[in-house]
């Protein structure tokens, strides 16, 4: 087998390898560039017979990306950088009754009682990336506070924790949970493309930003990582919504590559445990929506092989997978009528299928845009194609910028 083919296929499968970097270099319209090069793996079934896809590619130029919603013809739209700024710190509100979020039926609680709120004061930090526009809290533990050695960061020890950036002088704010790519952590540079194109504009628009450190069921497979760390983070933030000035019905996700575990999280049914003695576990796990860059919408190897690849490549693909990869997560198969709005952005055009030994070296198998195409087909099959859309051929330095308009629409301004 040609070395190029073996190398390209390994990118799909070897999720524990370093690679999914998320750095900022060069310049864009905001003064920085996001460079996303990632490695993440594969997952789970909820259907007996995986569907197959036959897609055609679309093209765009410069900062204009092609947007498609499953079942509709492509339309073009230009991504923008940032909304108007607003100085903003939180006042508190308390919500404990269950209701309905943008993302569908909610069976869990929406906010903890005052006695159950977390004490954020010891975690207050002075060096907020947003300067005087926000208050911030660093390394706040959530879930079980589990620690692990991250293979994509040379074994650096990480733990379940979040950094929280709260706009000043506002209440009932939406919240955006950021889930990073492999090769990076919840920390990010103040002058990065991510900060300038997405997280900074979110603060300016009056949205609380929560950057999450989390395990991934493929990347951290050897540590027995579950696929529920982001669920735990959602429930922790929702429990403490009254303390942070967050509207508990308006919590959404922003993700890149590895972080698109957030897509799996978003399409799950309600995961709250109403009988738990832990008030956090009684919180709704539902998200109002997700903006995902370079997303994998399944980690189930057999489905990926059957859907995207020529049968001659299947032995190589499937021979490198975890034995129980079927359980890692298959967002495409979990979409229902209650799944929330999701927008996906990819650097490349749709690949011609099936991918064979001659064409595999021409695609990014980890961030195959066809992952997004298949998710939108699932939304169409569930009866609401308008809630899934994809941008193809987005300039690399603008891959997160589309989140600004997405969240403005999702949160109502």
mmCIF file of C-alpha atoms in Angstrom:
data_model
loop_
_atom_site.group_PDB
_atom_site.id
_atom_site.type_symbol
_atom_site.label_atom_id
_atom_site.label_comp_id
_atom_site.label_asym_id
_atom_site.label_seq_id
_atom_site.Cartn_x
_atom_site.Cartn_y
_atom_site.Cartn_z
ATOM 1 C CA UNK A 1 0.000 0.000 0.000
ATOM 2 C CA UNK A 2 1.398 3.413 -0.906
ATOM 3 C CA UNK A 3 2.723 5.320 2.163
ATOM 4 C CA UNK A 4 0.432 8.275 1.347
ATOM 5 C CA UNK A 5 -2.650 6.063 1.647
ATOM 6 C CA UNK A 6 -1.550 4.432 4.886
ATOM 7 C CA UNK A 7 -0.767 7.837 6.375
ATOM 8 C CA UNK A 8 -4.104 9.343 5.340
ATOM 9 C CA UNK A 9 -6.106 6.447 6.728
ATOM 10 C CA UNK A 10 -4.196 6.580 9.995
ATOM 11 C CA UNK A 11 -5.417 10.163 10.451
ATOM 12 C CA UNK A 12 -8.970 8.886 10.656
ATOM 13 C CA UNK A 13 -8.265 6.212 13.189
ATOM 14 C CA UNK A 14 -5.428 7.119 15.502
ATOM 15 C CA UNK A 15 -7.298 9.552 17.693
ATOM 16 C CA UNK A 16 -4.737 9.461 20.501
ATOM 17 C CA UNK A 17 -2.014 10.837 18.267
ATOM 18 C CA UNK A 18 -1.032 14.479 18.717
ATOM 19 C CA UNK A 19 -2.309 16.621 15.942
ATOM 20 C CA UNK A 20 -5.620 18.389 16.427
ATOM 21 C CA UNK A 21 -3.877 21.714 16.979
ATOM 22 C CA UNK A 22 -5.762 24.964 17.369
ATOM 23 C CA UNK A 23 -3.316 27.791 17.029
ATOM 24 C CA UNK A 24 -3.358 31.367 15.785
ATOM 25 C CA UNK A 25 -0.974 32.562 13.113
ATOM 26 C CA UNK A 26 -0.948 35.116 10.304
ATOM 27 C CA UNK A 27 -3.641 37.707 9.860
ATOM 28 C CA UNK A 28 -7.277 37.875 8.916
ATOM 29 C CA UNK A 29 -9.875 40.623 8.976
ATOM 30 C CA UNK A 30 -9.736 40.519 12.760
ATOM 31 C CA UNK A 31 -5.963 40.538 12.839
ATOM 32 C CA UNK A 32 -5.396 36.824 13.461
ATOM 33 C CA UNK A 33 -5.804 33.446 11.869
ATOM 34 C CA UNK A 34 -7.206 30.259 13.359
ATOM 35 C CA UNK A 35 -5.322 27.213 12.153
ATOM 36 C CA UNK A 36 -7.151 23.985 12.863
ATOM 37 C CA UNK A 37 -5.435 20.695 12.076
ATOM 38 C CA UNK A 38 -7.032 17.858 13.956
ATOM 39 C CA UNK A 39 -7.009 14.184 14.711
ATOM 40 C CA UNK A 40 -10.011 12.528 16.251
ATOM 41 C CA UNK A 41 -11.544 9.102 15.909
ATOM 42 C CA UNK A 42 -14.754 7.197 15.348
ATOM 43 C CA UNK A 43 -18.187 5.808 17.066
ATOM 44 C CA UNK A 44 -21.561 4.271 17.837
ATOM 45 C CA UNK A 45 -24.669 2.931 16.180
ATOM 46 C CA UNK A 46 -28.294 3.510 16.745
ATOM 47 C CA UNK A 47 -29.401 2.057 13.451
ATOM 48 C CA UNK A 48 -29.026 -1.459 12.120
ATOM 49 C CA UNK A 49 -28.122 -0.639 8.551
ATOM 50 C CA UNK A 50 -25.927 2.410 7.981
ATOM 51 C CA UNK A 51 -27.059 4.635 5.125
ATOM 52 C CA UNK A 52 -24.832 5.519 2.218
ATOM 53 C CA UNK A 53 -24.219 8.938 0.734
ATOM 54 C CA UNK A 54 -23.766 10.266 -2.757
ATOM 55 C CA UNK A 55 -22.931 13.946 -2.580
ATOM 56 C CA UNK A 56 -21.714 16.521 -5.048
ATOM 57 C CA UNK A 57 -19.226 19.210 -4.222
ATOM 58 C CA UNK A 58 -19.877 22.908 -4.005
ATOM 59 C CA UNK A 59 -17.471 25.763 -4.445
ATOM 60 C CA UNK A 60 -17.001 29.224 -3.027
ATOM 61 C CA UNK A 61 -14.485 32.020 -3.142
ATOM 62 C CA UNK A 62 -12.601 33.958 -0.487
ATOM 63 C CA UNK A 63 -14.639 34.662 2.656
ATOM 64 C CA UNK A 64 -17.920 33.578 1.094
ATOM 65 C CA UNK A 65 -18.983 30.069 2.038
ATOM 66 C CA UNK A 66 -21.591 27.867 0.431
ATOM 67 C CA UNK A 67 -24.420 27.124 2.839
ATOM 68 C CA UNK A 68 -26.729 24.171 2.362
ATOM 69 C CA UNK A 69 -29.675 22.942 4.348
ATOM 70 C CA UNK A 70 -30.544 19.317 3.676
ATOM 71 C CA UNK A 71 -33.178 19.097 0.997
ATOM 72 C CA UNK A 72 -32.633 22.666 -0.228
ATOM 73 C CA UNK A 73 -30.398 24.051 -3.003
ATOM 74 C CA UNK A 74 -27.188 25.800 -1.882
ATOM 75 C CA UNK A 75 -27.333 29.491 -1.128
ATOM 76 C CA UNK A 76 -24.374 31.740 -0.531
ATOM 77 C CA UNK A 77 -23.700 33.926 2.439
ATOM 78 C CA UNK A 78 -20.744 35.839 3.761
ATOM 79 C CA UNK A 79 -19.527 35.278 7.268
ATOM 80 C CA UNK A 80 -19.096 38.393 9.369
ATOM 81 C CA UNK A 81 -16.739 39.117 12.205
ATOM 82 C CA UNK A 82 -18.365 40.796 15.173
ATOM 83 C CA UNK A 83 -21.499 42.515 16.379
ATOM 84 C CA UNK A 84 -21.643 45.841 18.158
ATOM 85 C CA UNK A 85 -19.990 45.909 21.553
ATOM 86 C CA UNK A 86 -21.786 46.138 24.850
ATOM 87 C CA UNK A 87 -20.226 46.620 28.242
ATOM 88 C CA UNK A 88 -21.712 44.126 30.483
ATOM 89 C CA UNK A 89 -21.522 41.914 34.962
ATOM 90 C CA UNK A 90 -23.985 39.684 36.117
ATOM 91 C CA UNK A 91 -26.946 40.146 38.297
ATOM 92 C CA UNK A 92 -28.626 37.027 39.513
ATOM 93 C CA UNK A 93 -31.897 35.385 38.766
ATOM 94 C CA UNK A 94 -33.269 32.096 40.030
ATOM 95 C CA UNK A 95 -35.066 29.498 37.985
ATOM 96 C CA UNK A 96 -35.888 26.031 39.261
ATOM 97 C CA UNK A 97 -38.956 25.035 37.254
ATOM 98 C CA UNK A 98 -38.694 22.814 34.196
ATOM 99 C CA UNK A 99 -39.775 24.310 30.871
ATOM 100 C CA UNK A 100 -38.884 24.085 27.202
ATOM 101 C CA UNK A 101 -35.646 25.330 25.653
ATOM 102 C CA UNK A 102 -34.998 26.119 22.023
ATOM 103 C CA UNK A 103 -33.489 22.643 21.707
ATOM 104 C CA UNK A 104 -36.617 20.660 22.545
ATOM 105 C CA UNK A 105 -38.448 19.124 25.481
ATOM 106 C CA UNK A 106 -36.815 19.544 28.876
ATOM 107 C CA UNK A 107 -37.409 17.058 31.654
ATOM 108 C CA UNK A 108 -34.715 18.342 33.995
ATOM 109 C CA UNK A 109 -34.511 21.350 36.284
ATOM 110 C CA UNK A 110 -33.416 24.766 35.049
ATOM 111 C CA UNK A 111 -31.248 26.241 37.773
ATOM 112 C CA UNK A 112 -30.347 25.273 41.333
ATOM 113 C CA UNK A 113 -31.723 26.683 44.552
ATOM 114 C CA UNK A 114 -29.565 29.323 46.299
ATOM 115 C CA UNK A 115 -28.253 26.853 48.868
ATOM 116 C CA UNK A 116 -26.907 24.599 46.090
ATOM 117 C CA UNK A 117 -25.047 27.235 44.066
ATOM 118 C CA UNK A 118 -21.279 26.968 43.600
ATOM 119 C CA UNK A 119 -19.019 29.561 45.271
ATOM 120 C CA UNK A 120 -17.141 31.113 42.364
ATOM 121 C CA UNK A 121 -15.345 33.810 44.387
ATOM 122 C CA UNK A 122 -12.161 31.780 45.100
ATOM 123 C CA UNK A 123 -11.713 31.231 41.354
ATOM 124 C CA UNK A 124 -11.923 34.881 40.292
ATOM 125 C CA UNK A 125 -9.089 35.914 37.978
ATOM 126 C CA UNK A 126 -7.751 39.295 36.952
ATOM 127 C CA UNK A 127 -6.346 38.473 33.498
ATOM 128 C CA UNK A 128 -9.567 38.084 31.527
ATOM 129 C CA UNK A 129 -9.064 37.974 27.748
ATOM 130 C CA UNK A 130 -11.952 40.452 27.471
ATOM 131 C CA UNK A 131 -10.352 43.002 29.804
ATOM 132 C CA UNK A 132 -12.766 45.300 31.626
ATOM 133 C CA UNK A 133 -15.762 44.088 29.607
ATOM 134 C CA UNK A 134 -16.184 40.991 31.763
ATOM 135 C CA UNK A 135 -15.487 39.227 35.030
ATOM 136 C CA UNK A 136 -13.798 35.845 34.790
ATOM 137 C CA UNK A 137 -13.281 32.700 36.824
ATOM 138 C CA UNK A 138 -10.464 30.283 36.085
ATOM 139 C CA UNK A 139 -10.133 26.505 36.617
ATOM 140 C CA UNK A 140 -13.579 25.998 38.132
ATOM 141 C CA UNK A 141 -14.090 22.238 38.681
ATOM 142 C CA UNK A 142 -17.170 20.493 37.331
ATOM 143 C CA UNK A 143 -18.356 16.883 37.231
ATOM 144 C CA UNK A 144 -16.102 14.657 39.289
ATOM 145 C CA UNK A 145 -13.080 16.899 38.721
ATOM 146 C CA UNK A 146 -11.281 13.943 37.101
ATOM 147 C CA UNK A 147 -7.653 14.472 35.981
ATOM 148 C CA UNK A 148 -5.858 12.804 33.070
ATOM 149 C CA UNK A 149 -2.669 13.060 31.029
ATOM 150 C CA UNK A 150 -3.580 14.441 27.602
ATOM 151 C CA UNK A 151 -1.778 12.584 24.762
ATOM 152 C CA UNK A 152 -2.263 15.420 22.256
ATOM 153 C CA UNK A 153 -0.457 17.815 24.627
ATOM 154 C CA UNK A 154 2.596 15.638 25.354
ATOM 155 C CA UNK A 155 0.980 14.109 28.428
ATOM 156 C CA UNK A 156 0.122 17.414 30.107
ATOM 157 C CA UNK A 157 -2.155 16.877 33.093
ATOM 158 C CA UNK A 158 -5.631 18.288 32.604
ATOM 159 C CA UNK A 159 -8.802 18.031 34.643
ATOM 160 C CA UNK A 160 -12.527 18.562 34.319
ATOM 161 C CA UNK A 161 -12.675 22.321 34.751
ATOM 162 C CA UNK A 162 -14.096 25.401 33.062
ATOM 163 C CA UNK A 163 -13.030 29.019 32.587
ATOM 164 C CA UNK A 164 -15.998 31.392 32.687
ATOM 165 C CA UNK A 165 -16.191 34.917 31.209
ATOM 166 C CA UNK A 166 -19.230 36.912 32.364
ATOM 167 C CA UNK A 167 -20.147 40.200 30.636
ATOM 168 C CA UNK A 168 -20.579 43.017 33.130
ATOM 169 C CA UNK A 169 -23.789 44.766 34.129
ATOM 170 C CA UNK A 170 -26.204 42.313 32.515
ATOM 171 C CA UNK A 171 -28.628 39.593 33.602
ATOM 172 C CA UNK A 172 -30.604 36.811 31.937
ATOM 173 C CA UNK A 173 -27.753 36.314 29.490
ATOM 174 C CA UNK A 174 -27.316 33.458 27.018
ATOM 175 C CA UNK A 175 -24.279 31.221 27.540
ATOM 176 C CA UNK A 176 -21.935 29.713 24.943
ATOM 177 C CA UNK A 177 -19.883 26.659 25.940
ATOM 178 C CA UNK A 178 -16.641 26.415 23.911
ATOM 179 C CA UNK A 179 -15.217 22.911 23.320
ATOM 180 C CA UNK A 180 -11.694 23.009 21.859
ATOM 181 C CA UNK A 181 -9.835 20.833 19.345
ATOM 182 C CA UNK A 182 -7.120 18.256 20.004
ATOM 183 C CA UNK A 183 -3.688 19.717 20.612
ATOM 184 C CA UNK A 184 -5.084 22.647 22.596
ATOM 185 C CA UNK A 185 -6.808 23.187 25.923
ATOM 186 C CA UNK A 186 -9.487 25.433 27.378
ATOM 187 C CA UNK A 187 -6.931 28.249 27.496
ATOM 188 C CA UNK A 188 -6.642 30.500 24.443
ATOM 189 C CA UNK A 189 -4.723 33.620 23.506
ATOM 190 C CA UNK A 190 -6.444 36.989 23.806
ATOM 191 C CA UNK A 191 -5.279 37.949 20.300
ATOM 192 C CA UNK A 192 -6.140 34.640 18.638
ATOM 193 C CA UNK A 193 -8.510 34.295 15.722
ATOM 194 C CA UNK A 194 -10.826 32.346 18.021
ATOM 195 C CA UNK A 195 -10.967 35.238 20.485
ATOM 196 C CA UNK A 196 -11.306 37.920 17.814
ATOM 197 C CA UNK A 197 -13.752 36.119 15.526
ATOM 198 C CA UNK A 198 -15.967 34.244 17.969
ATOM 199 C CA UNK A 199 -15.466 34.485 21.734
ATOM 200 C CA UNK A 200 -14.811 38.229 21.868
ATOM 201 C CA UNK A 201 -17.902 39.019 19.790
ATOM 202 C CA UNK A 202 -19.903 36.696 22.033
ATOM 203 C CA UNK A 203 -18.896 38.744 25.095
ATOM 204 C CA UNK A 204 -19.678 41.969 23.226
ATOM 205 C CA UNK A 205 -23.121 40.596 22.371
ATOM 206 C CA UNK A 206 -23.830 39.923 26.051
ATOM 207 C CA UNK A 207 -23.219 36.167 26.026
ATOM 208 C CA UNK A 208 -21.428 34.377 28.865
ATOM 209 C CA UNK A 209 -18.498 32.348 27.475
ATOM 210 C CA UNK A 210 -17.569 29.069 29.164
ATOM 211 C CA UNK A 211 -14.411 27.311 27.954
ATOM 212 C CA UNK A 212 -14.526 23.617 28.855
ATOM 213 C CA UNK A 213 -11.717 21.137 29.527
ATOM 214 C CA UNK A 214 -13.036 17.692 28.690
ATOM 215 C CA UNK A 215 -12.134 14.132 27.825
ATOM 216 C CA UNK A 216 -12.986 12.625 24.453
ATOM 217 C CA UNK A 217 -14.202 9.023 24.076
ATOM 218 C CA UNK A 218 -11.781 8.401 21.169
ATOM 219 C CA UNK A 219 -8.771 10.600 21.920
ATOM 220 C CA UNK A 220 -8.797 9.532 25.573
ATOM 221 C CA UNK A 221 -10.050 6.014 24.912
ATOM 222 C CA UNK A 222 -7.116 4.406 26.731
ATOM 223 C CA UNK A 223 -8.165 6.252 29.897
ATOM 224 C CA UNK A 224 -11.700 4.894 29.625
ATOM 225 C CA UNK A 225 -13.101 8.360 28.908
ATOM 226 C CA UNK A 226 -16.901 8.528 28.623
ATOM 227 C CA UNK A 227 -18.704 10.654 26.056
ATOM 228 C CA UNK A 228 -20.543 12.599 28.761
ATOM 229 C CA UNK A 229 -18.036 15.205 29.983
ATOM 230 C CA UNK A 230 -19.775 17.948 28.010
ATOM 231 C CA UNK A 231 -23.130 16.799 29.397
ATOM 232 C CA UNK A 232 -21.694 17.292 32.891
ATOM 233 C CA UNK A 233 -20.450 20.762 31.939
ATOM 234 C CA UNK A 234 -23.864 21.779 30.573
ATOM 235 C CA UNK A 235 -25.583 20.616 33.761
ATOM 236 C CA UNK A 236 -23.032 22.400 35.981
ATOM 237 C CA UNK A 237 -23.479 25.712 34.166
ATOM 238 C CA UNK A 238 -27.273 25.359 34.124
ATOM 239 C CA UNK A 239 -27.354 24.616 37.864
ATOM 240 C CA UNK A 240 -25.350 27.775 38.515
ATOM 241 C CA UNK A 241 -27.197 29.957 36.033
ATOM 242 C CA UNK A 242 -28.722 32.057 38.860
ATOM 243 C CA UNK A 243 -25.250 32.837 40.270
ATOM 244 C CA UNK A 244 -23.803 33.765 36.866
ATOM 245 C CA UNK A 245 -26.717 35.803 35.509
ATOM 246 C CA UNK A 246 -27.416 33.197 32.819
ATOM 247 C CA UNK A 247 -30.815 32.477 31.319
ATOM 248 C CA UNK A 248 -30.915 28.677 31.842
ATOM 249 C CA UNK A 249 -33.075 28.162 28.753
ATOM 250 C CA UNK A 250 -30.454 29.719 26.453
ATOM 251 C CA UNK A 251 -27.294 27.614 26.697
ATOM 252 C CA UNK A 252 -25.605 26.631 23.434
ATOM 253 C CA UNK A 253 -22.375 25.091 22.181
ATOM 254 C CA UNK A 254 -19.440 26.280 20.047
ATOM 255 C CA UNK A 255 -17.030 23.542 19.030
ATOM 256 C CA UNK A 256 -14.095 22.594 16.837
ATOM 257 C CA UNK A 257 -13.051 19.084 15.740
ATOM 258 C CA UNK A 258 -12.569 17.077 18.960
ATOM 259 C CA UNK A 259 -14.977 19.545 20.536
ATOM 260 C CA UNK A 260 -17.714 18.464 18.170
ATOM 261 C CA UNK A 261 -18.502 15.840 20.750
ATOM 262 C CA UNK A 262 -20.830 18.783 21.487
ATOM 263 C CA UNK A 263 -22.884 17.724 18.441
ATOM 264 C CA UNK A 264 -23.425 14.282 19.960
ATOM 265 C CA UNK A 265 -24.341 15.952 23.261
ATOM 266 C CA UNK A 266 -26.877 18.219 21.551
ATOM 267 C CA UNK A 267 -28.869 15.475 19.829
ATOM 268 C CA UNK A 268 -29.212 13.219 22.872
ATOM 269 C CA UNK A 269 -32.541 12.936 24.681
ATOM 270 C CA UNK A 270 -32.869 14.574 28.072
ATOM 271 C CA UNK A 271 -30.135 13.068 30.305
ATOM 272 C CA UNK A 272 -31.160 14.664 33.602
ATOM 273 C CA UNK A 273 -31.683 12.278 36.510
ATOM 274 C CA UNK A 274 -34.734 13.656 38.354
ATOM 275 C CA UNK A 275 -34.146 11.295 41.287
ATOM 276 C CA UNK A 276 -30.489 12.151 41.851
ATOM 277 C CA UNK A 277 -29.522 13.527 45.289
ATOM 278 C CA UNK A 278 -27.044 15.749 43.394
ATOM 279 C CA UNK A 279 -28.849 18.918 42.242
ATOM 280 C CA UNK A 280 -26.461 19.233 39.287
ATOM 281 C CA UNK A 281 -27.482 15.823 37.943
ATOM 282 C CA UNK A 282 -31.129 16.874 38.108
ATOM 283 C CA UNK A 283 -30.473 19.711 35.643
ATOM 284 C CA UNK A 284 -31.533 19.540 32.024
ATOM 285 C CA UNK A 285 -28.786 18.440 29.636
ATOM 286 C CA UNK A 286 -30.431 20.028 26.587
ATOM 287 C CA UNK A 287 -28.670 22.617 24.420
ATOM 288 C CA UNK A 288 -30.384 25.391 22.476
ATOM 289 C CA UNK A 289 -28.093 24.832 19.490
ATOM 290 C CA UNK A 290 -24.508 24.203 18.340
ATOM 291 C CA UNK A 291 -22.107 25.854 15.898
ATOM 292 C CA UNK A 292 -19.460 23.263 14.976
ATOM 293 C CA UNK A 293 -16.288 23.672 12.887
ATOM 294 C CA UNK A 294 -14.615 20.687 11.201
ATOM 295 C CA UNK A 295 -17.098 18.349 12.852
ATOM 296 C CA UNK A 296 -17.188 14.592 13.069
ATOM 297 C CA UNK A 297 -20.844 13.641 13.371
ATOM 298 C CA UNK A 298 -20.075 9.999 14.112
ATOM 299 C CA UNK A 299 -17.264 8.029 15.739
ATOM 300 C CA UNK A 300 -18.694 4.648 14.693
ATOM 301 C CA UNK A 301 -16.082 3.086 12.427
ATOM 302 C CA UNK A 302 -18.319 0.645 10.587
ATOM 303 C CA UNK A 303 -20.783 3.387 9.653
ATOM 304 C CA UNK A 304 -17.955 5.667 8.525
ATOM 305 C CA UNK A 305 -16.438 2.907 6.397
ATOM 306 C CA UNK A 306 -19.767 1.905 4.829
ATOM 307 C CA UNK A 307 -20.879 5.487 4.200
ATOM 308 C CA UNK A 308 -17.731 7.124 2.855
ATOM 309 C CA UNK A 309 -15.192 4.518 1.737
ATOM 310 C CA UNK A 310 -14.712 1.969 -1.014
ATOM 311 C CA UNK A 311 -14.938 -1.597 0.366
ATOM 312 C CA UNK A 312 -11.289 -2.235 -0.509
ATOM 313 C CA UNK A 313 -10.300 0.191 2.281
ATOM 314 C CA UNK A 314 -12.558 -1.295 4.950
ATOM 315 C CA UNK A 315 -10.079 -3.885 6.321
ATOM 316 C CA UNK A 316 -7.474 -1.163 6.884
ATOM 317 C CA UNK A 317 -9.997 1.236 8.411
ATOM 318 C CA UNK A 318 -11.666 -1.232 10.732
ATOM 319 C CA UNK A 319 -8.463 -3.014 11.719
ATOM 320 C CA UNK A 320 -7.250 0.033 13.649
ATOM 321 C CA UNK A 321 -10.410 0.760 15.638
ATOM 322 C CA UNK A 322 -11.149 0.155 19.327
ATOM 323 C CA UNK A 323 -13.013 -3.131 19.720
ATOM 324 C CA UNK A 324 -16.106 -1.412 21.090
ATOM 325 C CA UNK A 325 -16.032 1.682 18.893
ATOM 326 C CA UNK A 326 -19.738 1.062 18.379
ATOM 327 C CA UNK A 327 -20.335 2.686 21.777
ATOM 328 C CA UNK A 328 -18.350 5.890 21.326
ATOM 329 C CA UNK A 329 -21.078 8.052 19.782
ATOM 330 C CA UNK A 330 -23.104 8.299 16.563
ATOM 331 C CA UNK A 331 -24.816 11.685 16.390
ATOM 332 C CA UNK A 332 -26.160 11.032 12.891
ATOM 333 C CA UNK A 333 -28.187 8.114 14.215
ATOM 334 C CA UNK A 334 -29.469 9.980 17.273
ATOM 335 C CA UNK A 335 -31.240 12.878 15.524
ATOM 336 C CA UNK A 336 -34.930 13.182 16.396
ATOM 337 C CA UNK A 337 -37.631 15.805 15.945
ATOM 338 C CA UNK A 338 -36.403 17.383 19.217
ATOM 339 C CA UNK A 339 -32.797 17.895 18.052
ATOM 340 C CA UNK A 340 -31.765 21.572 18.268
ATOM 341 C CA UNK A 341 -30.497 23.829 15.448
ATOM 342 C CA UNK A 342 -26.962 22.964 14.339
ATOM 343 C CA UNK A 343 -24.712 24.784 11.883
ATOM 344 C CA UNK A 344 -21.509 23.179 10.620
ATOM 345 C CA UNK A 345 -18.520 24.784 8.881
ATOM 346 C CA UNK A 346 -15.786 23.029 6.891
ATOM 347 C CA UNK A 347 -12.636 24.203 5.172
ATOM 348 C CA UNK A 348 -12.932 21.724 2.278
ATOM 349 C CA UNK A 349 -15.647 21.005 -0.301
ATOM 350 C CA UNK A 350 -17.757 17.869 -0.209
ATOM 351 C CA UNK A 351 -15.771 14.821 -1.304
ATOM 352 C CA UNK A 352 -16.879 12.616 -4.152
ATOM 353 C CA UNK A 353 -17.913 9.250 -2.759
ATOM 354 C CA UNK A 354 -16.888 6.548 -2.315
ATOM 355 C CA UNK A 355 -13.376 7.535 -1.297
ATOM 356 C CA UNK A 356 -10.968 4.964 -2.731
ATOM 357 C CA UNK A 357 -7.242 4.251 -2.742
ATOM 358 C CA UNK A 358 -6.699 6.855 -5.452
ATOM 359 C CA UNK A 359 -8.703 9.676 -3.875
ATOM 360 C CA UNK A 360 -8.037 9.270 -0.137
ATOM 361 C CA UNK A 361 -4.862 11.320 -0.344
ATOM 362 C CA UNK A 362 -6.910 14.243 -1.665
ATOM 363 C CA UNK A 363 -9.269 14.572 1.323
ATOM 364 C CA UNK A 364 -9.034 15.288 5.042
ATOM 365 C CA UNK A 365 -10.583 12.041 6.349
ATOM 366 C CA UNK A 366 -10.891 13.324 9.909
ATOM 367 C CA UNK A 367 -12.745 16.510 8.957
ATOM 368 C CA UNK A 368 -14.577 15.209 5.938
ATOM 369 C CA UNK A 369 -17.328 17.729 5.067
ATOM 370 C CA UNK A 370 -19.546 14.786 4.181
ATOM 371 C CA UNK A 371 -19.956 14.261 7.946
ATOM 372 C CA UNK A 372 -22.009 17.453 7.957
ATOM 373 C CA UNK A 373 -23.938 16.447 4.862
ATOM 374 C CA UNK A 374 -24.982 13.191 6.546
ATOM 375 C CA UNK A 375 -26.106 14.990 9.705
ATOM 376 C CA UNK A 376 -28.350 17.283 7.686
ATOM 377 C CA UNK A 377 -29.829 14.270 5.900
ATOM 378 C CA UNK A 378 -30.700 12.879 9.325
ATOM 379 C CA UNK A 379 -32.402 16.175 10.249
ATOM 380 C CA UNK A 380 -34.390 16.009 7.012
ATOM 381 C CA UNK A 381 -35.427 12.426 7.789
ATOM 382 C CA UNK A 382 -36.524 13.589 11.264
ATOM 383 C CA UNK A 383 -38.790 16.183 9.667
ATOM 384 C CA UNK A 384 -36.995 19.486 10.293
ATOM 385 C CA UNK A 385 -34.297 20.053 7.636
ATOM 386 C CA UNK A 386 -34.295 23.787 8.370
ATOM 387 C CA UNK A 387 -32.503 23.147 11.675
ATOM 388 C CA UNK A 388 -29.326 21.787 10.059
ATOM 389 C CA UNK A 389 -27.109 23.768 7.685
ATOM 390 C CA UNK A 390 -23.526 23.533 6.440
ATOM 391 C CA UNK A 391 -20.928 25.951 5.087
ATOM 392 C CA UNK A 392 -18.316 24.379 2.799
ATOM 393 C CA UNK A 393 -14.979 25.895 1.736
ATOM 394 C CA UNK A 394 -14.863 28.373 4.596
ATOM 395 C CA UNK A 395 -11.502 30.191 4.731
ATOM 396 C CA UNK A 396 -9.437 28.579 7.452
ATOM 397 C CA UNK A 397 -8.885 31.853 9.292
ATOM 398 C CA UNK A 398 -12.653 32.424 9.481
ATOM 399 C CA UNK A 399 -13.812 28.953 10.483
ATOM 400 C CA UNK A 400 -15.327 30.153 13.791
ATOM 401 C CA UNK A 401 -16.566 33.534 12.585
ATOM 402 C CA UNK A 402 -19.939 32.266 11.404
ATOM 403 C CA UNK A 403 -20.870 31.588 15.023
ATOM 404 C CA UNK A 404 -21.555 35.314 15.505
ATOM 405 C CA UNK A 405 -24.602 35.407 13.248
ATOM 406 C CA UNK A 406 -25.645 31.887 14.278
ATOM 407 C CA UNK A 407 -25.887 32.831 17.963
ATOM 408 C CA UNK A 408 -27.486 36.188 17.151
ATOM 409 C CA UNK A 409 -30.276 34.301 15.371
ATOM 410 C CA UNK A 410 -30.464 31.563 17.992
ATOM 411 C CA UNK A 411 -30.626 33.938 20.958
ATOM 412 C CA UNK A 412 -32.723 36.580 19.268
ATOM 413 C CA UNK A 413 -30.316 39.429 18.634
#
